[in-house]
XYZ file of C-alpha atoms in Angstrom:
336
model
C 37.582 107.083 81.643
C 39.861 107.189 78.611
C 40.381 104.103 76.581
C 44.116 104.353 77.242
C 43.587 102.911 80.686
C 42.317 99.743 79.080
C 45.637 99.202 77.377
C 47.210 98.975 80.813
C 45.012 96.140 81.987
C 47.192 93.279 80.765
C 48.812 92.809 84.155
C 52.096 94.452 83.122
C 52.698 97.964 84.471
C 53.366 100.575 81.803
C 56.773 102.234 81.746
C 56.906 105.672 83.310
C 56.830 108.563 80.862
C 57.382 110.989 83.729
C 58.775 110.279 87.175
C 59.786 112.689 89.920
C 61.001 112.356 93.490
C 61.210 115.141 96.034
C 60.790 118.140 93.730
C 61.113 121.385 95.663
C 60.890 125.011 94.571
C 60.811 128.242 96.527
C 60.665 131.894 95.545
C 62.204 133.906 98.332
C 60.595 132.781 101.575
C 57.582 131.292 99.772
C 57.722 127.519 99.294
C 55.776 126.621 96.160
C 56.645 122.917 95.942
C 57.586 121.012 99.076
C 58.653 117.549 97.936
C 56.570 116.356 94.978
C 56.636 112.690 93.920
C 55.059 111.647 90.613
C 54.974 108.566 88.406
C 53.009 108.796 85.159
C 52.665 105.689 82.949
C 53.272 106.089 79.229
C 50.170 106.419 77.078
C 47.954 107.820 79.823
C 46.350 111.099 80.865
C 47.509 112.486 84.195
C 45.672 115.476 85.668
C 47.124 117.792 88.305
C 44.432 119.657 90.228
C 44.878 122.551 92.613
C 43.649 126.041 93.430
C 45.178 129.142 91.888
C 48.740 129.583 93.095
C 49.077 125.963 94.210
C 52.120 125.400 91.992
C 50.628 123.498 89.047
C 52.370 125.644 86.435
C 55.620 125.472 88.410
C 55.521 121.655 88.160
C 55.020 121.892 84.387
C 57.849 124.401 84.012
C 60.263 122.227 85.996
C 59.413 119.034 84.130
C 59.656 120.786 80.761
C 63.063 122.298 81.781
C 61.823 125.899 81.592
C 62.978 126.447 85.179
C 65.118 124.402 87.534
C 64.042 122.786 90.782
C 65.790 123.683 94.029
C 65.954 120.026 94.988
C 64.760 116.621 93.844
C 65.136 114.503 90.723
C 62.954 113.867 87.691
C 63.080 111.933 84.432
C 60.939 112.750 81.418
C 60.878 110.306 78.493
C 63.885 108.601 80.076
C 65.954 111.797 80.234
C 67.067 113.457 83.447
C 65.752 117.027 83.530
C 68.985 118.321 85.089
C 71.637 116.454 83.114
C 69.825 115.955 79.781
C 67.498 118.942 79.255
C 67.968 118.810 75.463
C 66.771 115.191 75.458
C 63.695 116.188 77.450
C 62.889 119.096 75.128
C 63.220 116.895 72.043
C 60.667 114.447 73.441
C 57.966 116.808 74.702
C 55.499 119.438 73.609
C 54.174 122.189 75.847
C 50.982 124.203 75.513
C 50.690 126.883 78.169
C 47.746 128.767 79.618
C 48.240 131.495 77.048
C 48.411 130.751 73.360
C 51.796 130.821 71.638
C 50.082 131.591 68.315
C 51.367 134.679 66.464
C 48.236 136.567 65.451
C 50.028 138.669 62.832
C 50.623 135.721 60.511
C 48.337 133.015 59.140
C 47.669 129.691 60.767
C 49.647 127.949 58.054
C 52.582 130.316 58.548
C 52.526 129.618 62.291
C 52.763 125.918 61.538
C 55.580 126.336 59.002
C 57.499 128.506 61.460
C 57.251 125.735 64.027
C 58.453 123.222 61.409
C 61.508 125.425 60.792
C 62.213 125.539 64.531
C 62.204 121.728 64.522
C 64.652 121.759 61.578
C 62.297 119.936 59.232
C 63.037 120.166 55.535
C 60.777 122.452 53.525
C 58.967 119.516 51.953
C 58.559 117.660 55.236
C 57.431 120.833 56.973
C 54.726 121.436 54.390
C 53.583 117.817 54.560
C 53.313 117.832 58.361
C 51.614 121.242 58.311
C 48.999 120.078 55.823
C 48.287 116.914 57.796
C 47.887 118.734 61.104
C 45.759 121.532 59.685
C 43.397 118.906 58.308
C 43.447 116.870 61.522
C 42.479 119.920 63.573
C 39.867 121.168 61.099
C 41.789 124.334 60.253
C 42.190 123.953 56.477
C 39.608 126.627 55.590
C 41.183 129.113 58.010
C 44.790 128.244 57.158
C 45.373 131.299 54.935
C 43.725 133.761 57.344
C 45.578 135.747 60.018
C 45.484 133.891 63.319
C 44.206 137.081 64.966
C 40.856 136.425 63.266
C 40.517 132.958 64.861
C 38.084 132.205 67.658
C 39.428 131.122 71.046
C 38.765 127.482 70.255
C 40.485 127.718 66.879
C 43.552 129.333 68.451
C 43.790 126.547 71.023
C 43.507 123.915 68.273
C 46.230 125.678 66.313
C 48.332 125.913 69.459
C 48.172 122.137 69.995
C 48.730 121.485 66.276
C 51.921 123.564 66.512
C 52.965 121.533 69.558
C 52.589 118.314 67.562
C 54.860 119.395 64.701
C 57.829 117.763 66.431
C 55.874 114.523 67.019
C 56.353 114.578 70.815
C 55.661 111.490 72.902
C 54.692 113.551 75.952
C 52.569 116.696 75.938
C 52.148 119.121 78.822
C 48.826 120.939 78.633
C 48.714 123.728 81.218
C 45.030 124.637 81.646
C 44.393 124.206 77.902
C 40.651 124.969 77.960
C 40.687 128.063 80.170
C 38.387 130.687 78.661
C 36.827 128.403 76.059
C 33.097 128.007 75.615
C 31.571 124.576 76.425
C 31.486 123.458 72.778
C 35.165 124.312 72.251
C 36.074 122.582 75.524
C 34.394 119.373 74.394
C 36.219 119.620 71.064
C 39.492 119.886 72.970
C 38.557 116.833 75.035
C 38.114 114.859 71.830
C 41.532 115.992 70.622
C 43.168 114.923 73.880
C 41.511 111.491 73.670
C 42.782 111.071 70.106
C 46.313 111.953 71.187
C 46.290 109.307 73.914
C 44.799 106.714 71.565
C 47.802 107.407 69.334
C 50.170 106.608 72.189
C 50.916 110.117 73.452
C 51.197 110.737 77.207
C 49.302 113.829 78.370
C 50.135 115.766 81.527
C 47.154 118.034 82.127
C 46.739 120.818 84.667
C 43.236 122.132 85.102
C 40.832 123.857 87.442
C 37.854 122.294 85.679
C 37.000 119.348 87.902
C 34.728 117.739 85.322
C 37.616 117.911 82.841
C 39.855 115.830 85.105
C 36.988 113.443 85.840
C 36.248 113.027 82.140
C 39.785 112.644 80.791
C 42.290 111.499 83.380
C 43.430 107.975 84.114
C 44.945 109.292 87.346
C 44.524 112.551 89.234
C 46.716 114.231 91.838
C 45.524 117.075 94.058
C 48.185 119.674 94.862
C 47.788 121.643 98.084
C 50.242 123.693 100.133
C 53.136 122.526 98.018
C 52.423 118.827 98.483
C 50.436 116.091 96.761
C 47.442 115.778 99.082
C 46.109 112.663 97.335
C 46.501 110.720 94.115
C 44.434 108.030 92.424
C 41.720 107.408 89.884
C 38.675 109.665 90.026
C 36.674 106.896 91.692
C 39.401 106.274 94.273
C 39.569 109.954 95.173
C 35.804 110.213 95.511
C 35.854 107.411 98.072
C 38.191 109.447 100.289
C 35.430 111.893 101.153
C 32.672 110.838 103.573
C 29.050 111.332 102.636
C 28.531 108.513 100.170
C 25.484 106.387 100.832
C 23.015 103.915 99.407
C 19.354 104.885 99.446
C 16.680 102.198 99.479
C 13.061 103.117 98.820
C 10.022 100.913 99.443
C 6.360 101.145 98.557
C 5.135 98.675 101.176
C 5.349 99.969 104.800
C 5.762 96.459 106.246
C 8.666 95.674 103.925
C 10.206 99.031 104.813
C 10.045 98.247 108.542
C 11.502 94.763 108.023
C 14.375 96.218 106.011
C 15.091 98.794 108.723
C 15.348 95.920 111.226
C 17.513 93.745 108.970
C 20.031 96.462 108.114
C 22.402 98.177 110.527
C 23.399 101.850 110.782
C 20.515 103.133 108.704
C 18.898 106.551 108.648
C 15.135 106.258 108.346
C 12.754 108.460 106.392
C 9.362 107.119 107.489
C 7.419 109.532 105.305
C 9.234 108.542 102.095
C 9.634 104.897 103.184
C 13.343 105.247 102.474
C 16.489 104.056 104.226
C 19.920 105.647 103.890
C 23.008 103.502 104.560
C 26.560 104.965 104.697
C 28.634 103.519 101.865
C 31.823 104.223 99.952
C 30.067 103.090 96.768
C 32.322 100.075 96.320
C 31.053 96.870 94.764
C 31.982 94.980 97.922
C 29.822 97.180 100.169
C 26.914 97.187 97.752
C 27.027 93.395 97.544
C 27.006 93.200 101.350
C 23.841 95.306 101.539
C 22.111 93.250 98.866
C 23.142 89.989 100.573
C 21.582 91.138 103.856
C 18.368 92.027 102.065
C 18.309 88.673 100.224
C 18.926 86.777 103.476
C 15.923 88.522 105.025
C 13.819 87.892 101.895
C 13.433 91.613 101.233
C 13.527 93.402 97.902
C 13.735 97.174 97.637
C 11.654 98.906 94.993
C 14.447 101.341 94.246
C 18.152 101.356 95.071
C 20.298 104.389 94.358
C 24.003 104.910 94.996
C 25.044 108.444 95.926
C 28.783 109.196 95.736
C 30.763 112.378 96.409
C 32.108 114.109 93.311
C 35.466 115.720 92.617
C 34.466 119.140 93.910
C 33.798 117.517 97.311
C 37.242 115.916 97.118
C 38.873 119.190 96.053
C 37.520 121.218 98.945
C 38.146 118.456 101.489
C 41.783 118.033 100.447
C 42.827 121.614 99.732
C 41.045 123.200 102.690
C 40.779 126.467 100.800
C 38.071 128.908 99.907
C 39.668 129.372 96.495
C 37.168 127.717 94.204
C 37.921 126.010 90.907
C 35.709 126.721 87.935
C 32.507 124.769 88.536
C 30.360 126.436 85.898
C 29.940 123.270 83.876
C 29.928 120.745 86.686
C 26.989 118.365 86.854
C 25.084 118.005 90.078
C 25.994 115.243 92.540
C 26.381 111.911 90.846
C 23.438 109.588 91.315
C 23.709 106.197 89.733
C 20.552 104.117 89.824
C 21.436 100.447 89.875
C 18.117 98.751 90.398
């Protein structure tokens, strides 16, 4: 999980960078959002997951004042999206699914144009442009037309342009869609750096490993509602199927363990026992205590937990699949 979550562990809740209550939006007779509540602490990464058409981009557009909600209230950076849209816009940056980079001009010219839009002086604009081009490793390509950039370079330039106004909150709407694995990992590093610098990131994505890797908290959007919200570990515990597997080399010890433990599934050939578990420390300690009380020690103990794709399909109840091309296989954490 990102290091930003550690900064929130002092016992004092962080102030909300984004909060929303009852957001609703319909297009004709189609309800896209049906009462969305959100609270995103400052200096954190929040990921909104959902299948295509679930309304993720609609949430971003409402919170960034690009469209208006039919009902509900929201504050972004302390500004009401309905009564103070200019205050919201001054505090945020938005990077959409499709790059805002103008391919007909150079990367540097794109940056300077953005500086002009933010009413920076010529000197300040050039200083900020130079700093961001260096930060995003674009100095060598700065004088080349942006149309010659790779997909990863365009996305880096896109985010660099977003940062010209020094926003405290950034909305990244599926920022790594279409990027190769190396470019995606580069983007992950950039997002981590932003949060380390105090920026709040609102991320929409269909890459489940991306949310797992980056987000302090994740919400799953389904049928216009938030189906569940929590940390990645909390969401994984929602889905049944987690278990602890104990393996033994001595048949007598295996039989004694099967007697000492309750609700086990036996594999007599492998001398292995499977015990349903949510993977929590409390449950694992309970299993180990029962083994210790019986004077039994397993030769191998492995915790198997559901992953976010299990959560996604369980909560959305849809055949529309997110991109799983880079997902690892089911998590298996060996603890003994």
